[in-house]
mmCIF file of C-alpha atoms and ligand atoms in Angstrom:
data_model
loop_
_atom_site.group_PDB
_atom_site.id
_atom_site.type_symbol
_atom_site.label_atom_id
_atom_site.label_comp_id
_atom_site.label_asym_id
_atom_site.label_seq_id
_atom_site.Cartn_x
_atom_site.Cartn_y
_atom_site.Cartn_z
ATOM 1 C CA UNK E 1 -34.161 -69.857 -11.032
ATOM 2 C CA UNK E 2 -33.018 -70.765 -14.631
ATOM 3 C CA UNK E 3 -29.607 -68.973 -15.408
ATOM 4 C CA UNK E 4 -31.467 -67.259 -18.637
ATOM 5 C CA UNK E 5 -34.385 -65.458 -16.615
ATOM 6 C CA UNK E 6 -31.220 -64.283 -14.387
ATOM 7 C CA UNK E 7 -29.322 -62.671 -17.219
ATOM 8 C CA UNK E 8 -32.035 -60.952 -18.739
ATOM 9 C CA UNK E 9 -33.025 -59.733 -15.956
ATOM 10 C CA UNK E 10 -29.711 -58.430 -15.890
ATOM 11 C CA UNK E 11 -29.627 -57.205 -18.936
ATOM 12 C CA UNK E 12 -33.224 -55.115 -18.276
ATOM 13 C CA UNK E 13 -31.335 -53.638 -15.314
ATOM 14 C CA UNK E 14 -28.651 -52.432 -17.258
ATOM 15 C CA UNK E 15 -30.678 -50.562 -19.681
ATOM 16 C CA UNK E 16 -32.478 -49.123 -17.013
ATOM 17 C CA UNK E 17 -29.406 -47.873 -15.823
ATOM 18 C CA UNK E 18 -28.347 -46.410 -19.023
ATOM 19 C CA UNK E 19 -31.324 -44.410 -19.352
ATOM 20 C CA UNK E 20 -30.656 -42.730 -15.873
ATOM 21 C CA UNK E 21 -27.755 -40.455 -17.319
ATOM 22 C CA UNK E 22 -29.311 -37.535 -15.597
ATOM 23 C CA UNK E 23 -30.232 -38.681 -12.588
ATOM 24 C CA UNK E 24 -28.621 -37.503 -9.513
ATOM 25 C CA UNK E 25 -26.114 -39.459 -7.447
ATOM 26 C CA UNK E 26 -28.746 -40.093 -4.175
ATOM 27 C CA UNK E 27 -31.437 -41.067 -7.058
ATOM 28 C CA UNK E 28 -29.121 -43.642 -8.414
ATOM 29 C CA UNK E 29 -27.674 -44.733 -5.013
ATOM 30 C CA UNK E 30 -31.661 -45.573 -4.265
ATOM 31 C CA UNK E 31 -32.036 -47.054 -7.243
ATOM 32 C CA UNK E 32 -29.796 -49.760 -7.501
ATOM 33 C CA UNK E 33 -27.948 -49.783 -4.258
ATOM 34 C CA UNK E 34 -30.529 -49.133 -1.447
ATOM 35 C CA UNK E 35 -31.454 -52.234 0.222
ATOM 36 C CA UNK E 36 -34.477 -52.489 -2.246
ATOM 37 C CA UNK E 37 -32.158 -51.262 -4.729
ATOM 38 C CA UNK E 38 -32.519 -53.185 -8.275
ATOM 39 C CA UNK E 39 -28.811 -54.232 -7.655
ATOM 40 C CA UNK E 40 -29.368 -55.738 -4.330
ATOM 41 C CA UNK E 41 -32.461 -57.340 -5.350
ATOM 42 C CA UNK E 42 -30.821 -59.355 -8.188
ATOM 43 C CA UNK E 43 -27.534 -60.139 -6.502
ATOM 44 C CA UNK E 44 -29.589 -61.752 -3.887
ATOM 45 C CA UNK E 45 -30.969 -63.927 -6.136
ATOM 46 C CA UNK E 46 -27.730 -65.696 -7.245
ATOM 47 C CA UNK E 47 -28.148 -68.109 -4.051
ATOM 48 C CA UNK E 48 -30.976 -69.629 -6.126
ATOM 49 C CA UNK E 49 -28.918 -70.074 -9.596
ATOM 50 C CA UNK E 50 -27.795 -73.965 -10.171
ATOM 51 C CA UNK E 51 -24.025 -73.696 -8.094
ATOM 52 C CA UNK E 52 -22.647 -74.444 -11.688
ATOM 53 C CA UNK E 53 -24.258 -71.190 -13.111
ATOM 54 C CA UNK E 54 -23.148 -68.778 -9.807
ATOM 55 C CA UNK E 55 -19.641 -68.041 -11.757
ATOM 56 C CA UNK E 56 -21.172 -66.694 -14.807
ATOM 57 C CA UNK E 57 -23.679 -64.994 -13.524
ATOM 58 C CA UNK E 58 -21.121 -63.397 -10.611
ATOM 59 C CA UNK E 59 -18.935 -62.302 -13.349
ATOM 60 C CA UNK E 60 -22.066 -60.700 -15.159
ATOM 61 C CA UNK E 61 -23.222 -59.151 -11.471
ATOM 62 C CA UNK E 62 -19.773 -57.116 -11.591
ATOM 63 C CA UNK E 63 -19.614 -55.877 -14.993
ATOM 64 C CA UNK E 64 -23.578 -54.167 -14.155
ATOM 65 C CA UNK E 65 -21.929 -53.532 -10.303
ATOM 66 C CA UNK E 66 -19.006 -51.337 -12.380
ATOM 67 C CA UNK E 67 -21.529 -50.005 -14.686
ATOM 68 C CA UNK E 68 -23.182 -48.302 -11.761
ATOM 69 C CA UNK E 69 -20.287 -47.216 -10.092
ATOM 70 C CA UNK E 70 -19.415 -45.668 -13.202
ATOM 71 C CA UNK E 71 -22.525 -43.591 -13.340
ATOM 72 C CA UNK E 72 -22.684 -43.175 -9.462
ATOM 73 C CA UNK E 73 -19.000 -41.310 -10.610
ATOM 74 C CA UNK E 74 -19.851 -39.378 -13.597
ATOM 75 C CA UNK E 75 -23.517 -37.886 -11.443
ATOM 76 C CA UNK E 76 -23.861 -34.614 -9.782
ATOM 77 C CA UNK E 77 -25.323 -34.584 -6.391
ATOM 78 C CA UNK E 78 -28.009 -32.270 -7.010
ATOM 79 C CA UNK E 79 -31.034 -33.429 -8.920
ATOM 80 C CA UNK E 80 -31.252 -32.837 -13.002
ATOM 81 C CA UNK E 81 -33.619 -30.421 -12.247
ATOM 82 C CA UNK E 82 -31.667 -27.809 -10.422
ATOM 83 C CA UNK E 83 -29.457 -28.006 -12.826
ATOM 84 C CA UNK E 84 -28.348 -24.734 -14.776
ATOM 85 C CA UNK E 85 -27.230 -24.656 -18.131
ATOM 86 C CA UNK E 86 -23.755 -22.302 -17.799
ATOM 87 C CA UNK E 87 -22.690 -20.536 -21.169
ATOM 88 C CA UNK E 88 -19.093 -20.658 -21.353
ATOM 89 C CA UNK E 89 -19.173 -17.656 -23.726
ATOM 90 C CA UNK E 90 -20.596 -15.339 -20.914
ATOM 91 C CA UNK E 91 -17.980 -12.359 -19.376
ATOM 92 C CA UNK E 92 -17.009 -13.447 -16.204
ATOM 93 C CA UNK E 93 -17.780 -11.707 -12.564
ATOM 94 C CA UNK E 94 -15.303 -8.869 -12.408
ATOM 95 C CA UNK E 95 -12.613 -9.473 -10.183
ATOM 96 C CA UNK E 96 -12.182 -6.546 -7.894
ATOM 97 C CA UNK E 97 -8.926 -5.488 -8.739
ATOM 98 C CA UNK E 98 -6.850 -3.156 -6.684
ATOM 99 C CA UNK E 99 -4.631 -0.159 -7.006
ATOM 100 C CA UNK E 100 -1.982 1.928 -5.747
ATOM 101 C CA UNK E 101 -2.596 3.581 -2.405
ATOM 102 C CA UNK E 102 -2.596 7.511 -3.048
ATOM 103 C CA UNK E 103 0.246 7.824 -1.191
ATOM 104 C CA UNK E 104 2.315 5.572 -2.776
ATOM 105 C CA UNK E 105 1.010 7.075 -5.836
ATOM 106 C CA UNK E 106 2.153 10.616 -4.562
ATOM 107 C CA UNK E 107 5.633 9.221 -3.820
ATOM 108 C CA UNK E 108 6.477 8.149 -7.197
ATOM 109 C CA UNK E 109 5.168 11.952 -8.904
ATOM 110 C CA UNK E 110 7.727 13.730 -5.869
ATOM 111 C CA UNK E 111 10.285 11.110 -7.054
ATOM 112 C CA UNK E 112 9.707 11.510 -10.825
ATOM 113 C CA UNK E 113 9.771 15.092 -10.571
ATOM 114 C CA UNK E 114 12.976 15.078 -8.533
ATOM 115 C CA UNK E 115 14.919 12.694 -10.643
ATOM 116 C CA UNK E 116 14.291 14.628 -13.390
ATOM 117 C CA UNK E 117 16.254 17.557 -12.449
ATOM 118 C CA UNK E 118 19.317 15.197 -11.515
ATOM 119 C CA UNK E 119 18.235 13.870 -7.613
ATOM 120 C CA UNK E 120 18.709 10.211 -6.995
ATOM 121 C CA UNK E 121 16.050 8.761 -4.751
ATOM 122 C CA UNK E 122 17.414 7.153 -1.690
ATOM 123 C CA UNK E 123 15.984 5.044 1.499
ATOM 124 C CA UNK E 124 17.547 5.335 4.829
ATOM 125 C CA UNK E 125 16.821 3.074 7.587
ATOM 126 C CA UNK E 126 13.281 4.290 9.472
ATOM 127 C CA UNK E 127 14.804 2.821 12.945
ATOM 128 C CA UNK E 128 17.667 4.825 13.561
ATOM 129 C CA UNK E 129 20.400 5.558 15.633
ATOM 130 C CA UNK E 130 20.131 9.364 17.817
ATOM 131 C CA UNK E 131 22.792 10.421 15.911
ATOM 132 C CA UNK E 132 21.440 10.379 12.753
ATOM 133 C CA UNK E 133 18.392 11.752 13.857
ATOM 134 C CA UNK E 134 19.447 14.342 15.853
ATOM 135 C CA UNK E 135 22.850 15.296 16.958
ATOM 136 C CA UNK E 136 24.727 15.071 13.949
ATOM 137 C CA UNK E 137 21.916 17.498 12.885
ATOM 138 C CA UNK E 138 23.306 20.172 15.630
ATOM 139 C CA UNK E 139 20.714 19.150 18.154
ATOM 140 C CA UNK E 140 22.605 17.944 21.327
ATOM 141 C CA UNK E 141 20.530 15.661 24.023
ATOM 142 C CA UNK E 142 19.441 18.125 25.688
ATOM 143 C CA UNK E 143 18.633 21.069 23.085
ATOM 144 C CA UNK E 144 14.892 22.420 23.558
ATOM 145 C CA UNK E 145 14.342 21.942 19.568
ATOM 146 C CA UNK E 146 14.395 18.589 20.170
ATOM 147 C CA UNK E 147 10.932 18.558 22.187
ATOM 148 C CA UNK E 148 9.411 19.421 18.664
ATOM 149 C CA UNK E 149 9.716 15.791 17.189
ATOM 150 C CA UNK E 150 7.854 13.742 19.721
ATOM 151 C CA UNK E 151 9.693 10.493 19.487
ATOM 152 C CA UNK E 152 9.364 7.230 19.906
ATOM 153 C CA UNK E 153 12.109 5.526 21.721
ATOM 154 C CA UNK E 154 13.139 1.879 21.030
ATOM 155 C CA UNK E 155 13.735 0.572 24.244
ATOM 156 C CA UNK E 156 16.832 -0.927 23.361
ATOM 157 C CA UNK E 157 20.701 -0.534 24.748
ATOM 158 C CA UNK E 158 21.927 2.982 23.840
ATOM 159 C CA UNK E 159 25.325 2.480 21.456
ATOM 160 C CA UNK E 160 28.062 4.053 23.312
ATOM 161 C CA UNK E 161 28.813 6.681 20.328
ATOM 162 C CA UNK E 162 25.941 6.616 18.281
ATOM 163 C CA UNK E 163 22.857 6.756 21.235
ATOM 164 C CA UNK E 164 19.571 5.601 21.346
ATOM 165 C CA UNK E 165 17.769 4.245 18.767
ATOM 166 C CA UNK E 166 14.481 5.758 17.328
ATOM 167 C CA UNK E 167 11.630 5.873 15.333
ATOM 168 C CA UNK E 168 12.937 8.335 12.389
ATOM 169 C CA UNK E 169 10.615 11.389 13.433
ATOM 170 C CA UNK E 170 11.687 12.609 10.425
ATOM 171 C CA UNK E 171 13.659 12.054 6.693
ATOM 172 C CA UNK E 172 16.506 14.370 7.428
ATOM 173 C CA UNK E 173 18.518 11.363 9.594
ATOM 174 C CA UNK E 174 19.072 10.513 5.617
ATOM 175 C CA UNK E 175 21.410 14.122 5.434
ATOM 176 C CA UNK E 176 24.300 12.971 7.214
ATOM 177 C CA UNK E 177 23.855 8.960 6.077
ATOM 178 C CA UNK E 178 24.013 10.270 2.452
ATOM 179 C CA UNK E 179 27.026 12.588 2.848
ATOM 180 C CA UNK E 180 29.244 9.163 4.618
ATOM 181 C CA UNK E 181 27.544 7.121 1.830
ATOM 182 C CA UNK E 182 29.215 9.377 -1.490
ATOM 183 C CA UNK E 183 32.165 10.853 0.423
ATOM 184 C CA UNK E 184 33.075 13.732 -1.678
ATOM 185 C CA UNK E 185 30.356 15.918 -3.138
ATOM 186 C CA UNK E 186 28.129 16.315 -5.209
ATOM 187 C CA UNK E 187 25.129 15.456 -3.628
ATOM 188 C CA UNK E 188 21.387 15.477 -5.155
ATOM 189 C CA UNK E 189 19.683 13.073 -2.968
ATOM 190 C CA UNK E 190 15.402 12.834 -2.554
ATOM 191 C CA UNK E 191 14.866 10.869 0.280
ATOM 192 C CA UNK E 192 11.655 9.299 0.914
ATOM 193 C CA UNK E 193 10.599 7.315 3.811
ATOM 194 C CA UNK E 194 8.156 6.631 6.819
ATOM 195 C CA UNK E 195 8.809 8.846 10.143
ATOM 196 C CA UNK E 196 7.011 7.835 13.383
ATOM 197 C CA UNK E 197 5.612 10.708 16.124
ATOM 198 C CA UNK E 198 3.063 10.784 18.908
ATOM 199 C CA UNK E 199 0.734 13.106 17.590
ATOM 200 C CA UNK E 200 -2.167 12.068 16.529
ATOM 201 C CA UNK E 201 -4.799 14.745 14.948
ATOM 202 C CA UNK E 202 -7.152 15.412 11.250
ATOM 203 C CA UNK E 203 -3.464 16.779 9.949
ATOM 204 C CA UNK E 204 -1.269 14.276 12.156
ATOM 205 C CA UNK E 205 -0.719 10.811 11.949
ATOM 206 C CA UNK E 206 1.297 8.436 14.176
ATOM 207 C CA UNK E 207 3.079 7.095 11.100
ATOM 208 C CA UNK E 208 3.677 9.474 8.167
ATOM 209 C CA UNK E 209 6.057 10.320 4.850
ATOM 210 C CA UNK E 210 8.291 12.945 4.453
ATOM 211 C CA UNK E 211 10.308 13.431 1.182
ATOM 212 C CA UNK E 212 14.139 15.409 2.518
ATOM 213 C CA UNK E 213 15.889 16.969 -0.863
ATOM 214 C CA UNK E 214 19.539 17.285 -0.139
ATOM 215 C CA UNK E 215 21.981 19.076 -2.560
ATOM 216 C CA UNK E 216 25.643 19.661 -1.568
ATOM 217 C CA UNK E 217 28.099 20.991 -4.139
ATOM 218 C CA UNK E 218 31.138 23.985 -5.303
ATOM 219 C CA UNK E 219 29.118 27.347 -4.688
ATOM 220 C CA UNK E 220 25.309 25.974 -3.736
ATOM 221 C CA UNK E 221 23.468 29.414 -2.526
ATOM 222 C CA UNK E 222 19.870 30.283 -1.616
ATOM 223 C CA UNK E 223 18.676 30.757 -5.135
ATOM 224 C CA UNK E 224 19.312 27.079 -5.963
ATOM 225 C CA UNK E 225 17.382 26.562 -3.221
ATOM 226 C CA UNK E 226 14.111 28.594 -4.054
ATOM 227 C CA UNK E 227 14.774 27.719 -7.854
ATOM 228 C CA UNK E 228 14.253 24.259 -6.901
ATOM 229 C CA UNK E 229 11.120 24.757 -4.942
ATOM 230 C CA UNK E 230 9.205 26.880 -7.775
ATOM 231 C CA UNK E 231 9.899 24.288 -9.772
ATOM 232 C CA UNK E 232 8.469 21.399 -7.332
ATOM 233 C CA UNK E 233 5.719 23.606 -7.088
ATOM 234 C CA UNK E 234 4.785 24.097 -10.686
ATOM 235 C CA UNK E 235 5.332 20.790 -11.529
ATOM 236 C CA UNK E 236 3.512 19.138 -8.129
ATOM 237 C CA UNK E 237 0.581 21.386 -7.766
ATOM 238 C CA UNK E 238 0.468 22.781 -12.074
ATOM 239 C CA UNK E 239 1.723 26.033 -13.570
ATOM 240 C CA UNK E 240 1.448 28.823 -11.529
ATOM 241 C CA UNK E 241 1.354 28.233 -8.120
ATOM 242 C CA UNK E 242 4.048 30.038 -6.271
ATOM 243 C CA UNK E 243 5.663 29.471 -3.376
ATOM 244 C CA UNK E 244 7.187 31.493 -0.669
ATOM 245 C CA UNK E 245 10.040 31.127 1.646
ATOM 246 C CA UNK E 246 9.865 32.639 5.726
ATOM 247 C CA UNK E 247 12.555 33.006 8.112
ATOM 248 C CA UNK E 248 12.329 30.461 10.800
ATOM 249 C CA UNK E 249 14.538 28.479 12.821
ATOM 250 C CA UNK E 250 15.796 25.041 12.687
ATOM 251 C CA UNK E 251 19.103 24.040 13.968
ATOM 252 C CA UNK E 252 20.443 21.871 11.397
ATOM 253 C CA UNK E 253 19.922 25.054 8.281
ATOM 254 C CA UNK E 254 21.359 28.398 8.539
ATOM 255 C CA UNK E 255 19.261 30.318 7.779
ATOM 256 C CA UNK E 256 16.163 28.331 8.092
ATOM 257 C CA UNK E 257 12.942 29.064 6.304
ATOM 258 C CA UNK E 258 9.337 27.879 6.176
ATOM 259 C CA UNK E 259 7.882 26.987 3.060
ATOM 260 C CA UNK E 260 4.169 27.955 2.198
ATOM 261 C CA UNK E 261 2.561 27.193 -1.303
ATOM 262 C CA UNK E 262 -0.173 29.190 -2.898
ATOM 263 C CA UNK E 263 -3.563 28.026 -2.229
ATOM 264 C CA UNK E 264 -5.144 26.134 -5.668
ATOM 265 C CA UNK E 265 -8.818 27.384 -4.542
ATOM 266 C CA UNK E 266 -7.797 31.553 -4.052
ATOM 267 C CA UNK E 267 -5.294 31.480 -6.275
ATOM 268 C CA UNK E 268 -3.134 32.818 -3.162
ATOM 269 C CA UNK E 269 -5.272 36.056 -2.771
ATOM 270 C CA UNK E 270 -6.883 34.586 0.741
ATOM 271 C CA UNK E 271 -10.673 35.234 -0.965
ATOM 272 C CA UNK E 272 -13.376 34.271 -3.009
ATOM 273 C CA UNK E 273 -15.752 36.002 -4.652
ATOM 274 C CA UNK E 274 -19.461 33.593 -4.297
ATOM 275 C CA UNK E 275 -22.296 35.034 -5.063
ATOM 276 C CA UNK E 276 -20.894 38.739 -5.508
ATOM 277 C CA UNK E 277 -19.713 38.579 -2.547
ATOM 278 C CA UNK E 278 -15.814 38.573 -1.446
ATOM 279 C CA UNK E 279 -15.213 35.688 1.285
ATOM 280 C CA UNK E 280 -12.258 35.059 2.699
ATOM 281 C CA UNK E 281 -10.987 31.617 1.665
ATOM 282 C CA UNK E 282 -12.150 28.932 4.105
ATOM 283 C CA UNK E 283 -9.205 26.518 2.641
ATOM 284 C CA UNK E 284 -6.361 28.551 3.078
ATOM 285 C CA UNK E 285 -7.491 31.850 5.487
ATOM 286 C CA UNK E 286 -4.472 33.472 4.141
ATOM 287 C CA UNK E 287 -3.831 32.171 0.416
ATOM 288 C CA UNK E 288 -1.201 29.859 1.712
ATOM 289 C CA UNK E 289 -0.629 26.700 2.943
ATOM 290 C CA UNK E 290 2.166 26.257 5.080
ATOM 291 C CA UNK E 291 4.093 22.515 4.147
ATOM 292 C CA UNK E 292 7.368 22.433 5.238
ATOM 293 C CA UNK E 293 11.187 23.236 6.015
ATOM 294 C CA UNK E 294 14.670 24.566 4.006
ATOM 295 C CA UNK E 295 17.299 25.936 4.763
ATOM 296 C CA UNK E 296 21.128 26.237 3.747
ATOM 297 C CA UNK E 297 22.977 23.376 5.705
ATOM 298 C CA UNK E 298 24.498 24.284 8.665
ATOM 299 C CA UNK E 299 28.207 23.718 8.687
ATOM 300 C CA UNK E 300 28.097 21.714 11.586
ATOM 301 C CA UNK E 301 26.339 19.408 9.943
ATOM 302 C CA UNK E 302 28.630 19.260 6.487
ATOM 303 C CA UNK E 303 31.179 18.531 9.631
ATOM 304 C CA UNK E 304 29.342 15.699 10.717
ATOM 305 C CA UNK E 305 29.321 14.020 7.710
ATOM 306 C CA UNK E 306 32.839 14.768 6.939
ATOM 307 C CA UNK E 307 32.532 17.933 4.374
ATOM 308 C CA UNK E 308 34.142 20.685 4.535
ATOM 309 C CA UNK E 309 32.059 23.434 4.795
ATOM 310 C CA UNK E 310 34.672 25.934 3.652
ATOM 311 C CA UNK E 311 34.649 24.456 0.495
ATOM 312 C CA UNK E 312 30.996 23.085 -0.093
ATOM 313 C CA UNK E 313 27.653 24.837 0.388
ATOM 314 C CA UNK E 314 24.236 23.045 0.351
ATOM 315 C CA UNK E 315 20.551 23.508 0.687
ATOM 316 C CA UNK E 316 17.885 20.815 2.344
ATOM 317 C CA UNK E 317 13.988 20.502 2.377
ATOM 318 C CA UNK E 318 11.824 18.050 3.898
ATOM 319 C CA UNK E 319 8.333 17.603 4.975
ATOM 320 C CA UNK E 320 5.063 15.367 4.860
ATOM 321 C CA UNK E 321 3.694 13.733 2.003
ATOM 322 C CA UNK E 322 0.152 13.218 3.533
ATOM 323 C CA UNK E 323 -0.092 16.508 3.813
ATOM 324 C CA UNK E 324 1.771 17.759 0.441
ATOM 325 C CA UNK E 325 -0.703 15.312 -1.403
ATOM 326 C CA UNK E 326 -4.049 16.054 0.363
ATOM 327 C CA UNK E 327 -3.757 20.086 -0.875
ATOM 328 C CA UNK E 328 -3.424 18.978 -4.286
ATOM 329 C CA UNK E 329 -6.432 20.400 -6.732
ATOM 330 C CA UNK E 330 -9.720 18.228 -6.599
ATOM 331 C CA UNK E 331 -8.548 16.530 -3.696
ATOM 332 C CA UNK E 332 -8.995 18.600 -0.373
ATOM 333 C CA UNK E 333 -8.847 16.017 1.849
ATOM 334 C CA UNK E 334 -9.180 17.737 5.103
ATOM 335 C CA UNK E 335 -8.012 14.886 7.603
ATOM 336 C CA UNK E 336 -5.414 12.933 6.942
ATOM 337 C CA UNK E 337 -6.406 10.365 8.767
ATOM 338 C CA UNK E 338 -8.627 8.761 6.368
ATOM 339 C CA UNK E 339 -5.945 7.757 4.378
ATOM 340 C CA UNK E 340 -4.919 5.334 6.601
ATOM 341 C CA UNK E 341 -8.734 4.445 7.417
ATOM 342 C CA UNK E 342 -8.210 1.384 5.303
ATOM 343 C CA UNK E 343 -11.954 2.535 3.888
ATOM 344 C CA UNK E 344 -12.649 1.389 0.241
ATOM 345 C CA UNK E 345 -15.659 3.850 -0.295
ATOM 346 C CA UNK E 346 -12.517 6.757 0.580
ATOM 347 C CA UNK E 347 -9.773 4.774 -1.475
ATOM 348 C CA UNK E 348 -11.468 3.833 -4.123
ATOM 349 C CA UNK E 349 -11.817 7.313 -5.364
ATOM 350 C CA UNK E 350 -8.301 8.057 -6.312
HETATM 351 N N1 DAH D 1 13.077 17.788 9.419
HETATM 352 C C1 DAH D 1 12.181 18.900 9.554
HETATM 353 C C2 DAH D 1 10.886 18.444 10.185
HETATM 354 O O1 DAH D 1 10.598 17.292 10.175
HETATM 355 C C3 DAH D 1 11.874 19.544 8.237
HETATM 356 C C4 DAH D 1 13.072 20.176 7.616
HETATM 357 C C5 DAH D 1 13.347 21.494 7.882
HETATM 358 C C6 DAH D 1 13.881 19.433 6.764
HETATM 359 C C7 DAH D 1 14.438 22.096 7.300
HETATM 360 C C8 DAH D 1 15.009 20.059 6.197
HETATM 361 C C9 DAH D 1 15.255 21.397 6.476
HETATM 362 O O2 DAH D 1 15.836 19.409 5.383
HETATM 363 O O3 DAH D 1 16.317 21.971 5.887
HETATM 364 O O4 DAH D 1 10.153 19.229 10.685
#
């Protein structure tokens, strides 16, 4: 073979090539590379060039052996005709974006509507000492009132002063903590955290939030106390729900109420009228819900965190935010539970 014939056959190889701009990369590879490849073919034939000609046509056989790597490169491995023409101008898939769990959502309203009226949000540890938890709240080891809170127990050495240590069952281990934390009064604390007890139930949860308002100050009476609940109320649930205080006992609040709010769906009259007809509410069965805990704070406890309770007076309130939340208007979740479910179709709603 002449080394003329060689290059242009070369050359006719190379325009083939550039005509295959489309082709895929296993269309190509068979092309020129496969063992009956164009390629292979030719650079076979350089054994029959005159041994003076091999150089130049081996330099020629790389610049077409680049050429095709080149394109091999610059080729998709699916065939031209699966190819889909993509408009960059198109809106893109929606991302699915997320948002703030309700609760979370309910903790910053109870702490915007606190820190309006002068309360400083606070977080306490939610692994606690016993003494926190309980007995600088006037509930000794062995007090019946105790039983209530269904702890968990960190099995962990008990500190000789300070006891075992817990799950918070509830916010108010925060009372004392805040009191050693300012020293002298006052004291407007909101504090909101997770509390841990074995109950599990449509209005119980294992883990749960509580919100515990604690104000300590000069001449602090029971008015200050239900001034500052009417106004959570209004402002939580929307003008004109009331709210109600009943004795009851807890041993870190002398005296001790319950607090109720007025049900949203009776407007706290226990009925409905539907259809002509007066129902009682199925909601509230009374026109209240029943949320939580107050109470002036018991001396011993101003003791405990080293106030004197001859000089300063205070008030305290604490309970759930699950269940605060889920009687809100529109909502009436009725368990709990599903919060927690980790269920988009239930999330996604709020
Ligand atoms: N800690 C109580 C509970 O979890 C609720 C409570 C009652 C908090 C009275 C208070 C209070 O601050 O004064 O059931």
């Amino acid at each position: 073979m002449i080394i003329s014939s060689f290059l242009e056959e070369l050359a006719k190889i190379e325009e083939q090539l550039s005509k295959q701009a489309n082709s895929s990369r296993d269309d190509l590879e068979k092309m020129f590379l496969s063992s009956n490849g164009l390629f292979t073919l030719i650079s076979k034939q350089i054994t029959e060039l005159d041994p003076n000609d091999r150089k130049t046509a081996g330099r020629s056989l790389n610049q077409l052996k680049t050429a095709i790597e080149a394109a091999l490169a610059a080729s998709t491995s699916t065939n031209a005709k699966d190819k889909r023409w993509i408009d960059l101008t198109m809106p893109g898939e929606q991302p699915t974006v997320g948002h703030i769990h309700p609760i979370s959502q309910a903790m910053a309203e109870i702490t915007g509507i606190f820190e309006r009226v002068g309360f400083t949000r606070v977080r306490y540890p939610e692994v606690d000492w016993d003494w926190y938890a309980f007995e600088s709240l006037n509930m000794s080891p062995s007090h019946p009132a105790r039983d209530e809170w269904e702890t968990f127990f960190v099995d962990q050495k008990a500190d000789l002063e300070k006891g075992q240590v817990v799950l918070t069952p509830h916010t108010s281990n925060g009372q004392v903590r805040e009191m050693e934390r300012l020293g002298e009064p006052q004291i407007r604390m909101i504090n909101i955290a997770r509390c841990y007890r074995r109950q599990q139930d449509v209005t119980h949860t294992q883990m749960f939030h509580q919100f515990e308002g604690l104000v300590v100050d000069k001449g602090i009476n029971i008015q200050h106390l239900k001034g500052t609940l009417d106004y959570f109320a209004e402002q939580f649930y929307g003008p004109g729900t009331k709210n109600r205080i009943r004795p009851f006992h807890f041993q870190f609040t002398e005296p001790s109420f319950e607090v109720d709010f007025s049900c949203h769906i009776c407007s706290g009259t226990g009925e409905i009228t539907k259809d002509g007809r007066v129902e009682k509410c199925r909601f509230c069965k009374s026109g209240w819900h029943e949320v939580g805990g107050c109470g002036m704070v018991h001396p011993n406890v101003l003791k405990a965190g080293g106030i004197d309770p001859d000089v300063y007076t205070g008030f305290a309130f604490g309970w759930g935010i699950e269940r605060t939340y889920t009687l809100k208007k529109g909502l009436e979740i009725d368990d709990i539970r599903l919060l927690y479910s980790g269920d988009f179709k239930f999330l996604e709603q709020f």
